Amino acid sequence: MHRRTFLRHSGALTIGGCATALAGAAPAVLTARRTPARGQAAAAPLVFRPVMVQKGRGPHIGQPAYATDLHGDAFHSNLALSDAGIGVSNANGVRRFAVNVRWNVEGFGFLCLAADNGGEGYELLESGNPRLLNLNYELARSRAARNRQRAGQLTTGGWSPSRDVRAYLALSDEYLDDAARAQADEHRCGELAQKALLYALWAGEWLELERAAFDIGRQMPRSGFFFGCDARAYVQMDTDIFTERFSELFNFATINHYLIGTNLDFEPAAGRKQFALRDVIVNDLRGRGTTIEGRPLVWFHHWVTPEWMRQLSYPQLLTYVERHVREVVRHYDERVQVWEIANEMHDWANELRLNPDQIIEVTKLACEVARDTNPRVLRLINNCCVFGEYVHQRKWTELDATYPQRTPHQFMRQLIDAGVPFDITGVQMYFPTRDLADSILLIDRFAELGRPVHITETGASSGPSPNSVKLDTLPLPTTPYAWHRPWDEELQAEWAEGIYTLAYSRPAVQAISWYDFVDPHGYIKNGGLLRSPAGDRKPVFERIGRLRSAWGLPQPPAQRHTAG
């Protein structure tokens, strides 16, 4: 399963899509493990039973369904979604855990949500009959408890939630209290808990956004903040239109160096690197004052791993990595100020089947060689699938994982502990089928590692267009909407405003880059900032520009040059 398929199965690239959800209003049917997971004997099952109170067309529950520890790191367990609900009887040695599942909250979205026993976590009993819990109630109780905690943490420095947010927090708590009193009536409890969850989700997002806007208003404009985008549209549209549009928004550009897998293969044959066109793009954008990031120096995804690399022994691979990094970094010298050293190496893109220690060794070698070749270059480690659902699936993209896997956060911590000399933590944040509150809390957790954070890739779809429906590349949705309402151009802009506002408000976040620039060439279908290579701007393009102006930021260097 490659990353696009994984994200599609987890709902991140579809309009309310759910690959393994059930039709109508019943839960998805998956086959549970017949044997305990390694590391723990089976215990008394814990079953979270959904109460289907939704009125519209389903599915209303689906994948991803998985367990996390109380830090939020996913782990493999025998948790499974079945007709009975979400069942788990083996937490693989993790004493207290949370369950995560995609659940439809009509009026907000069909999102992945966590139940964590109000922050305390669930614990399996050694024996006994199955324990039955009301999923609706557990989801609502957990989100309401987190909202109360966040409201207390954020109400400082002269800020307090608005009247609207306070009202929604109160409504959530009131409905939750009613649900608690109605627990003897499973359906009534589920109905009331679902209302509590609806208000809790809106309140949680507004809490984060209001506080972020308050913090932005108090800080000086961050003139050194990077607004970026992938620059492959340089060859996907007229160059003059590209440079004009690109320079309206961005002071930062990423230039891809995928060995194979595109019409711009960088090293399809061993030792024959294709610099010429990339030199043109780098020189053109640098001449307009744009800061350049090169990416990636090491990426072992099957999309980009040539056959000649698959034939290398591990010692030969180390020799290649050292030679490759040195040659590429030296070639660009000061023209490229940031290098993405390793991409998706956290036990996800592992086509070469490296073990965990080898992955760290390769990453460390690449960082050390880049530093030795150009001590001034900033070294970035990029992470995808940042909520770590793949750990539950035991997958290296399409391969079955044969070694224990790490979440991106665990991987970054291990790199620090191993003394890997990197400068920047890269976080991909495509619409993750999570709400904005979940998204920024995870970004904050990466920031706690102590390195500056770049949101290296972010994006969301603008929904079906007449052309995508005609060509069946992105048809009209048939499942519940993922976030707030069905995706359209205005909703894409609203989501972008939310994630950009939250990111810009965090001092640790120093850059955010949208992927991609122009439809129909985006990684996410209809996820571009421009409708077509003709250069027609979408609302999301205009929204990012208005944010820059509202935050008092200077025009990008190329725009200042043009205006002068």
XYZ file of C-alpha atoms in Angstrom:
564
model
C 0.000 0.000 0.000
C 1.662 3.235 -1.070
C 1.126 6.508 0.731
C -1.651 7.814 -1.511
C -3.540 4.538 -1.091
C -2.919 4.609 2.645
C -4.185 8.173 2.944
C -7.186 7.332 0.805
C -7.972 4.341 3.004
C -7.630 6.505 6.099
C -9.868 9.132 4.535
C -7.339 11.894 4.041
C -7.699 12.317 0.291
C -11.378 11.649 -0.252
C -14.474 13.736 0.167
C -15.871 11.960 3.186
C -14.402 8.735 1.816
C -14.127 5.655 3.953
C -12.534 2.606 2.434
C -13.629 -0.002 4.931
C -16.764 1.470 6.410
C -20.094 -0.205 6.340
C -22.956 0.692 4.143
C -25.949 2.379 5.695
C -25.941 2.730 9.434
C -24.254 -0.441 10.694
C -20.570 -0.664 11.698
C -17.899 -1.884 9.310
C -17.210 -5.600 9.420
C -13.579 -6.548 9.764
C -12.086 -9.831 10.794
C -10.550 -9.536 14.245
C -7.266 -11.231 15.115
C -7.709 -14.818 16.256
C -4.527 -14.824 18.321
C -3.146 -12.334 20.839
C -0.680 -9.745 19.602
C 2.913 -10.225 20.680
C 3.807 -8.992 24.152
C 0.617 -9.566 26.123
C -1.874 -12.307 26.822
C -5.480 -11.729 25.831
C -7.567 -9.999 28.512
C -11.264 -9.419 28.996
C -12.461 -7.687 25.841
C -13.311 -4.010 25.939
C -16.037 -3.149 23.442
C -17.095 0.355 22.386
C -20.596 0.108 20.955
C -21.701 2.840 18.535
C -25.238 4.153 18.749
C -26.256 5.145 15.233
C -28.202 8.348 15.793
C -27.203 9.999 12.496
C -30.060 10.895 10.139
C -28.336 11.126 6.779
C -26.702 8.677 4.421
C -23.809 6.690 5.813
C -21.375 5.243 6.413
C -21.112 6.766 9.860
C -18.200 4.772 11.256
C -15.076 3.411 9.614
C -11.336 3.236 9.263
C -8.889 4.169 10.563
C -9.572 2.391 13.835
C -6.524 1.930 16.042
C -5.104 2.390 19.535
C -2.665 4.992 20.843
C -0.840 5.432 24.093
C -1.642 8.489 26.187
C 1.060 10.488 24.406
C -0.817 9.958 21.148
C 1.591 7.434 19.605
C -0.130 4.632 17.687
C 0.820 1.042 18.432
C -0.133 -2.333 17.039
C -2.873 -4.162 18.916
C -5.729 -6.520 18.124
C -8.199 -3.643 18.075
C -10.740 -4.250 15.323
C -13.959 -2.804 14.007
C -16.775 -5.356 13.815
C -20.560 -5.619 13.955
C -20.324 -5.322 17.729
C -18.338 -2.071 17.572
C -14.698 -1.486 18.387
C -13.236 -4.389 20.303
C -9.829 -4.826 21.900
C -8.531 -7.525 24.217
C -4.771 -7.161 23.734
C -3.023 -3.808 23.995
C 0.415 -5.289 23.334
C 1.821 -4.326 26.725
C 0.489 -0.738 26.777
C -1.252 -0.375 30.118
C -3.431 2.670 29.442
C -4.529 3.600 25.964
C -7.002 5.495 23.815
C -9.053 4.264 20.884
C -9.341 6.198 17.644
C -11.982 5.741 14.975
C -13.585 7.635 12.165
C -17.019 8.759 13.334
C -19.626 10.922 11.629
C -20.809 13.920 13.654
C -23.467 15.476 11.481
C -23.114 19.234 11.534
C -19.321 19.017 11.909
C -17.786 16.173 9.905
C -16.839 12.539 9.399
C -13.513 12.668 11.209
C -11.098 10.509 13.126
C -11.768 11.063 16.832
C -10.235 9.719 20.016
C -11.818 8.311 23.161
C -9.351 8.338 26.052
C -11.515 7.997 29.166
C -11.423 11.719 29.825
C -7.629 11.783 29.558
C -7.083 8.821 31.901
C -6.902 6.083 29.280
C -8.592 2.697 29.235
C -7.121 -0.352 30.912
C -7.835 -3.990 30.128
C -8.822 -6.328 32.933
C -7.036 -9.657 33.171
C -10.202 -11.708 32.974
C -13.955 -11.551 33.004
C -16.810 -10.866 30.646
C -16.559 -8.232 27.922
C -16.984 -4.679 29.188
C -19.379 -2.658 27.063
C -19.023 1.099 26.669
C -21.150 3.548 24.715
C -18.868 4.871 21.950
C -20.827 8.117 21.516
C -20.570 8.880 25.203
C -16.872 8.008 25.428
C -16.003 10.214 22.440
C -17.995 13.130 23.834
C -16.662 12.730 27.364
C -13.082 12.627 26.138
C -13.358 15.678 23.875
C -15.210 17.707 26.501
C -12.534 16.909 29.097
C -9.793 18.013 26.719
C -11.659 21.223 25.942
C -11.867 22.057 29.634
C -8.144 21.417 29.987
C -7.291 23.506 26.917
C -9.534 26.374 27.988
C -7.657 26.504 31.286
C -4.269 26.375 29.579
C -5.123 29.039 27.014
C -6.898 31.498 29.320
C -3.776 33.466 30.179
C -2.075 36.715 29.271
C -5.255 38.751 29.029
C -7.104 36.355 26.740
C -10.336 34.520 27.451
C -12.725 32.645 25.163
C -15.445 34.604 23.397
C -19.065 34.430 24.518
C -19.850 32.106 21.612
C -17.123 29.668 22.602
C -18.148 29.752 26.242
C -21.729 29.043 25.192
C -20.698 26.032 23.126
C -18.493 24.726 25.911
C -21.426 25.031 28.304
C -23.835 23.339 25.899
C -21.412 20.476 25.455
C -21.099 19.979 29.195
C -24.869 20.215 29.722
C -25.642 17.598 27.086
C -22.869 15.413 28.482
C -24.381 15.627 31.973
C -27.762 14.652 30.515
C -26.138 11.729 28.703
C -24.503 10.555 31.923
C -27.883 10.503 33.663
C -29.384 8.546 30.745
C -26.784 5.764 30.603
C -29.340 3.119 31.464
C -31.013 3.905 28.113
C -28.281 3.238 25.570
C -29.994 4.969 22.653
C -31.002 8.066 24.598
C -27.508 8.326 26.070
C -26.062 8.053 22.558
C -28.334 10.804 21.237
C -27.423 13.230 24.005
C -23.726 12.371 23.819
C -23.732 13.004 20.073
C -25.069 16.526 20.690
C -22.429 17.055 23.354
C -19.754 15.928 20.887
C -21.044 18.267 18.170
C -20.741 21.338 20.386
C -17.435 20.143 21.825
C -15.872 19.850 18.368
C -16.909 23.352 17.326
C -15.796 24.788 20.657
C -12.436 23.018 20.475
C -11.578 24.443 17.057
C -12.727 27.941 18.003
C -10.694 27.855 21.205
C -7.503 27.214 19.261
C -8.280 29.693 16.475
C -9.308 32.521 18.780
C -6.219 32.155 20.913
C -4.011 31.956 17.806
C -5.518 35.172 16.421
C -4.957 36.867 19.792
C -1.297 35.817 19.851
C -0.738 36.984 16.264
C -2.215 40.364 17.160
C 0.276 40.789 19.988
C 3.413 39.832 18.058
C 5.457 41.811 15.596
C 5.094 40.752 11.952
C 7.290 37.715 11.365
C 9.203 38.977 8.344
C 11.433 35.892 8.356
C 8.519 33.455 8.165
C 8.535 31.341 5.003
C 5.399 30.994 2.887
C 6.262 28.284 0.392
C 5.081 25.953 -2.325
C 6.432 23.187 -4.491
C 7.853 24.663 -7.716
C 7.211 21.796 -10.136
C 4.509 23.939 -11.794
C 7.435 25.760 -13.422
C 7.266 23.029 -16.083
C 3.505 22.410 -15.846
C 2.418 25.831 -17.092
C 3.739 28.844 -18.947
C 6.875 29.965 -17.126
C 5.919 33.648 -17.101
C 2.471 32.917 -15.664
C 4.029 30.623 -13.081
C 6.616 33.116 -11.881
C 4.061 35.936 -11.766
C 1.570 33.957 -9.695
C 4.186 32.249 -7.532
C 5.817 35.533 -6.576
C 2.483 37.014 -5.500
C 2.416 34.743 -2.446
C 5.678 32.961 -1.820
C 9.186 33.707 -0.595
C 10.134 30.010 -0.365
C 10.200 27.236 -2.974
C 10.930 23.508 -2.853
C 12.706 21.821 -5.776
C 12.229 18.057 -6.103
C 15.040 15.587 -6.774
C 13.141 12.296 -7.058
C 15.454 9.688 -8.542
C 12.620 8.306 -10.683
C 8.846 8.501 -10.796
C 8.185 11.764 -12.610
C 8.801 13.261 -16.026
C 11.749 14.985 -14.348
C 13.646 11.921 -13.094
C 16.809 13.028 -11.323
C 18.884 9.813 -11.450
C 17.156 7.139 -13.545
C 20.531 5.506 -14.229
C 23.106 5.207 -11.450
C 25.518 8.112 -11.447
C 23.745 10.103 -14.176
C 22.188 13.012 -12.320
C 20.000 15.461 -14.204
C 20.833 18.945 -12.897
C 20.218 21.086 -15.980
C 16.520 21.944 -15.680
C 16.679 22.186 -11.902
C 19.528 24.670 -12.226
C 17.304 26.831 -14.422
C 14.462 26.769 -11.877
C 16.763 27.413 -8.913
C 18.551 30.300 -10.640
C 15.306 31.900 -11.837
C 13.624 31.792 -8.436
C 16.753 32.849 -6.566
C 17.042 35.795 -8.939
C 13.623 36.856 -7.697
C 14.709 36.699 -4.066
C 13.145 33.315 -3.270
C 14.743 31.047 -0.657
C 15.225 27.512 -2.001
C 14.796 24.151 -0.324
C 16.018 21.057 -2.134
C 14.298 17.749 -1.505
C 14.749 14.902 -0.816
C 18.285 13.551 -0.590
C 17.149 10.185 0.777
C 13.707 8.662 0.189
C 13.129 4.912 -0.101
C 9.530 4.884 -1.322
C 8.707 2.468 -4.135
C 7.575 5.403 -6.301
C 11.104 6.784 -6.426
C 13.412 3.808 -5.792
C 15.082 2.702 -9.049
C 15.862 -0.916 -9.746
C 19.605 -0.291 -9.623
C 19.278 0.902 -6.018
C 17.318 -2.192 -5.013
C 20.309 -4.311 -6.018
C 22.718 -2.592 -3.607
C 23.960 -4.342 -0.492
C 23.719 -2.350 2.712
C 27.435 -1.362 2.662
C 27.015 -0.327 -0.972
C 23.969 1.722 -0.023
C 25.966 3.613 2.602
C 28.662 4.334 0.026
C 26.039 5.598 -2.422
C 24.329 7.817 0.167
C 27.619 9.444 1.132
C 28.611 10.078 -2.488
C 25.129 11.216 -3.525
C 24.622 13.689 -0.689
C 28.070 15.181 -1.127
C 27.706 15.598 -4.886
C 24.233 17.152 -4.791
C 24.844 19.530 -1.876
C 28.186 20.618 -3.361
C 26.598 21.205 -6.783
C 24.137 23.794 -5.476
C 26.410 25.184 -2.758
C 24.879 28.420 -1.380
C 22.045 28.469 -3.913
C 20.050 25.992 -1.798
C 19.788 27.088 1.818
C 17.673 24.188 3.157
C 17.979 20.503 2.328
C 15.384 17.901 3.129
C 17.843 15.195 4.092
C 15.417 12.318 4.599
C 11.764 11.918 3.680
C 9.305 9.533 5.340
C 12.020 7.348 6.862
C 9.995 6.647 10.011
C 9.276 3.007 9.110
C 6.838 4.022 6.378
C 8.762 4.418 3.102
C 11.085 1.434 3.461
C 11.293 -0.234 0.068
C 14.804 -1.453 0.882
C 13.585 -3.233 4.039
C 16.092 -1.589 6.357
C 15.886 -2.382 10.041
C 15.308 0.445 12.550
C 18.996 0.852 13.409
C 19.977 0.970 9.745
C 17.380 3.677 9.073
C 18.894 5.823 11.796
C 22.406 5.107 10.541
C 21.532 6.150 6.974
C 19.797 9.303 8.194
C 22.719 10.228 10.419
C 25.228 9.623 7.642
C 23.295 11.818 5.214
C 23.020 14.642 7.769
C 26.716 14.467 8.631
C 27.797 14.501 4.990
C 25.510 17.446 4.193
C 26.922 19.366 7.150
C 30.485 18.541 6.172
C 29.886 19.589 2.565
C 28.141 22.865 3.411
C 28.124 23.747 7.128
C 25.699 26.614 6.487
C 22.929 24.529 4.956
C 19.928 23.803 7.182
C 19.120 20.094 7.431
C 15.461 19.007 7.599
C 13.896 15.605 8.370
C 10.445 15.252 6.790
C 7.603 13.162 8.200
C 4.316 12.007 6.673
C 1.297 10.165 8.103
C 2.039 12.106 11.264
C -0.725 10.564 13.384
C 0.984 7.202 12.834
C -2.004 5.024 11.891
C 0.240 2.827 9.734
C 1.833 1.358 12.870
C -1.429 -0.442 13.621
C -1.526 -1.791 10.065
C 2.100 -3.038 10.131
C 2.741 -1.723 6.628
C 5.734 -0.197 4.845
C 3.608 1.378 2.136
C 2.713 -1.760 0.120
C 5.053 -4.118 1.998
C 4.314 -5.991 5.199
C 6.551 -4.551 7.913
C 8.887 -7.186 9.346
C 10.446 -4.976 12.039
C 8.776 -3.035 14.859
C 7.579 0.342 13.593
C 7.803 3.820 15.052
C 5.481 6.757 14.755
C 6.999 9.917 13.257
C 7.295 11.497 16.699
C 9.027 8.424 18.150
C 11.391 8.406 15.172
C 12.328 12.056 15.637
C 12.975 11.469 19.327
C 15.250 8.537 18.477
C 17.170 10.669 15.974
C 17.804 13.248 18.694
C 18.849 10.560 21.165
C 21.232 9.114 18.533
C 22.904 12.481 18.011
C 21.750 12.916 14.407
C 22.748 16.483 13.414
C 19.540 17.863 11.907
C 18.176 21.384 12.307
C 14.477 21.297 11.386
C 11.560 18.966 12.053
C 9.415 18.646 8.940
C 5.709 17.858 9.372
C 3.367 17.058 6.499
C -0.152 18.230 7.294
C -2.415 17.485 4.364
C -6.012 17.547 5.563
C -5.645 14.627 7.959
C -9.308 13.698 8.509
C -8.839 15.361 11.877
C -10.140 18.674 13.100
C -7.938 21.745 13.411
C -7.612 21.306 17.172
C -6.126 17.818 16.792
C -3.843 19.100 14.032
C -2.288 21.964 15.974
C -1.884 19.922 19.140
C 0.157 17.389 17.184
C 2.256 20.167 15.635
C 2.853 21.518 19.137
C 4.024 18.082 20.210
C 6.630 18.027 17.450
C 7.724 21.522 18.477
C 8.371 20.231 22.004
C 11.273 18.225 20.574
C 13.178 21.498 20.584
C 13.854 22.023 16.876
C 12.162 24.574 14.606
C 9.210 23.134 12.692
C 8.428 23.483 8.997
C 4.977 22.473 7.790
C 6.582 21.028 4.701
C 3.477 19.965 2.809
C -0.092 21.023 3.472
C -3.210 21.036 1.368
C -6.867 20.169 0.972
C -9.160 19.591 -1.962
C -11.527 22.220 -3.350
C -13.942 19.422 -4.186
C -15.281 18.214 -7.511
C -15.194 20.525 -10.500
C -17.252 20.132 -13.686
C -14.153 18.807 -15.413
C -13.235 16.336 -12.660
C -16.799 15.007 -12.626
C -16.823 14.680 -16.410
C -13.485 12.839 -16.427
C -14.338 10.888 -13.248
C -11.048 11.953 -11.643
C -12.925 13.446 -8.682
C -16.644 12.628 -8.855
C -19.457 13.999 -6.735
C -19.289 12.641 -3.175
C -21.545 9.794 -2.092
C -20.514 9.645 1.566
C -20.750 12.080 4.502
C -18.620 15.202 4.306
C -15.332 15.142 6.148
C -15.168 18.627 7.649
C -17.888 21.267 8.158
C -19.599 20.679 4.769
C -18.768 19.084 1.394
C -15.491 20.345 -0.004
C -15.719 23.322 -2.336
C -13.406 26.192 -3.201
C -14.507 28.339 -0.258
C -14.142 25.490 2.218
C -10.643 24.790 0.913
C -9.847 28.448 1.639
C -11.411 28.226 5.107
C -9.354 25.184 6.028
C -6.208 26.855 4.699
C -6.914 29.971 6.749
C -7.303 27.823 9.843
C -4.107 25.809 9.471
C -2.064 28.861 8.388
C -3.361 30.908 11.317
C -2.540 28.199 13.820
C 0.909 27.593 12.332
C 1.858 31.272 12.067
C 0.853 31.866 15.699
C 3.460 29.357 16.907
C 6.981 30.802 17.246
C 8.451 27.322 16.734
C 6.842 27.022 13.292
C 9.018 28.883 10.815
C 7.558 27.854 7.450
C 4.451 26.452 5.807
C 4.323 25.162 2.225
C 1.214 24.384 0.185
C 1.117 21.352 -2.114
C 0.438 21.811 -4.981
C 0.381 24.972 -7.038
C -1.861 24.197 -10.002
C -4.685 21.821 -10.937
C -4.907 19.214 -12.342
C -1.320 18.398 -11.326
C -1.813 18.356 -7.558
C -0.950 15.509 -5.215
C -4.438 16.000 -3.765
C -7.083 16.006 -6.478
C -8.234 19.586 -7.062
C -5.902 20.642 -4.270
C -4.096 23.345 -6.227
C -4.090 27.082 -5.627
C -4.825 27.724 -9.307
C -7.698 26.169 -11.232
C -5.616 25.500 -14.326
C -2.279 26.273 -15.963
C -3.945 29.397 -17.376
C -3.360 30.907 -13.924
C -6.929 31.453 -12.682
C -6.672 31.974 -8.908
C -8.878 30.035 -6.497
C -10.278 31.569 -3.293
C -7.543 29.757 -1.338
C -4.911 31.724 -3.265
C -6.628 35.000 -2.430
C -7.134 33.956 1.199
C -3.438 33.279 1.784
C -2.627 36.662 0.268
C -5.115 38.403 2.570
C -3.620 36.663 5.585
C -0.166 37.951 4.695
C -1.520 41.479 4.419
C -3.557 41.250 7.615
C -0.466 40.085 9.504
C 1.540 43.060 8.266
C 4.009 40.995 6.267
C 6.041 42.509 3.454
C 5.418 41.486 -0.122
C 7.511 38.538 -1.315
C 10.875 39.716 -2.675
C 9.906 39.257 -6.323
C 6.763 41.346 -5.847
C 8.723 44.155 -4.189
C 11.162 44.080 -7.093
C 8.295 44.262 -9.613
C 6.544 47.049 -7.726
C 9.765 49.036 -7.586
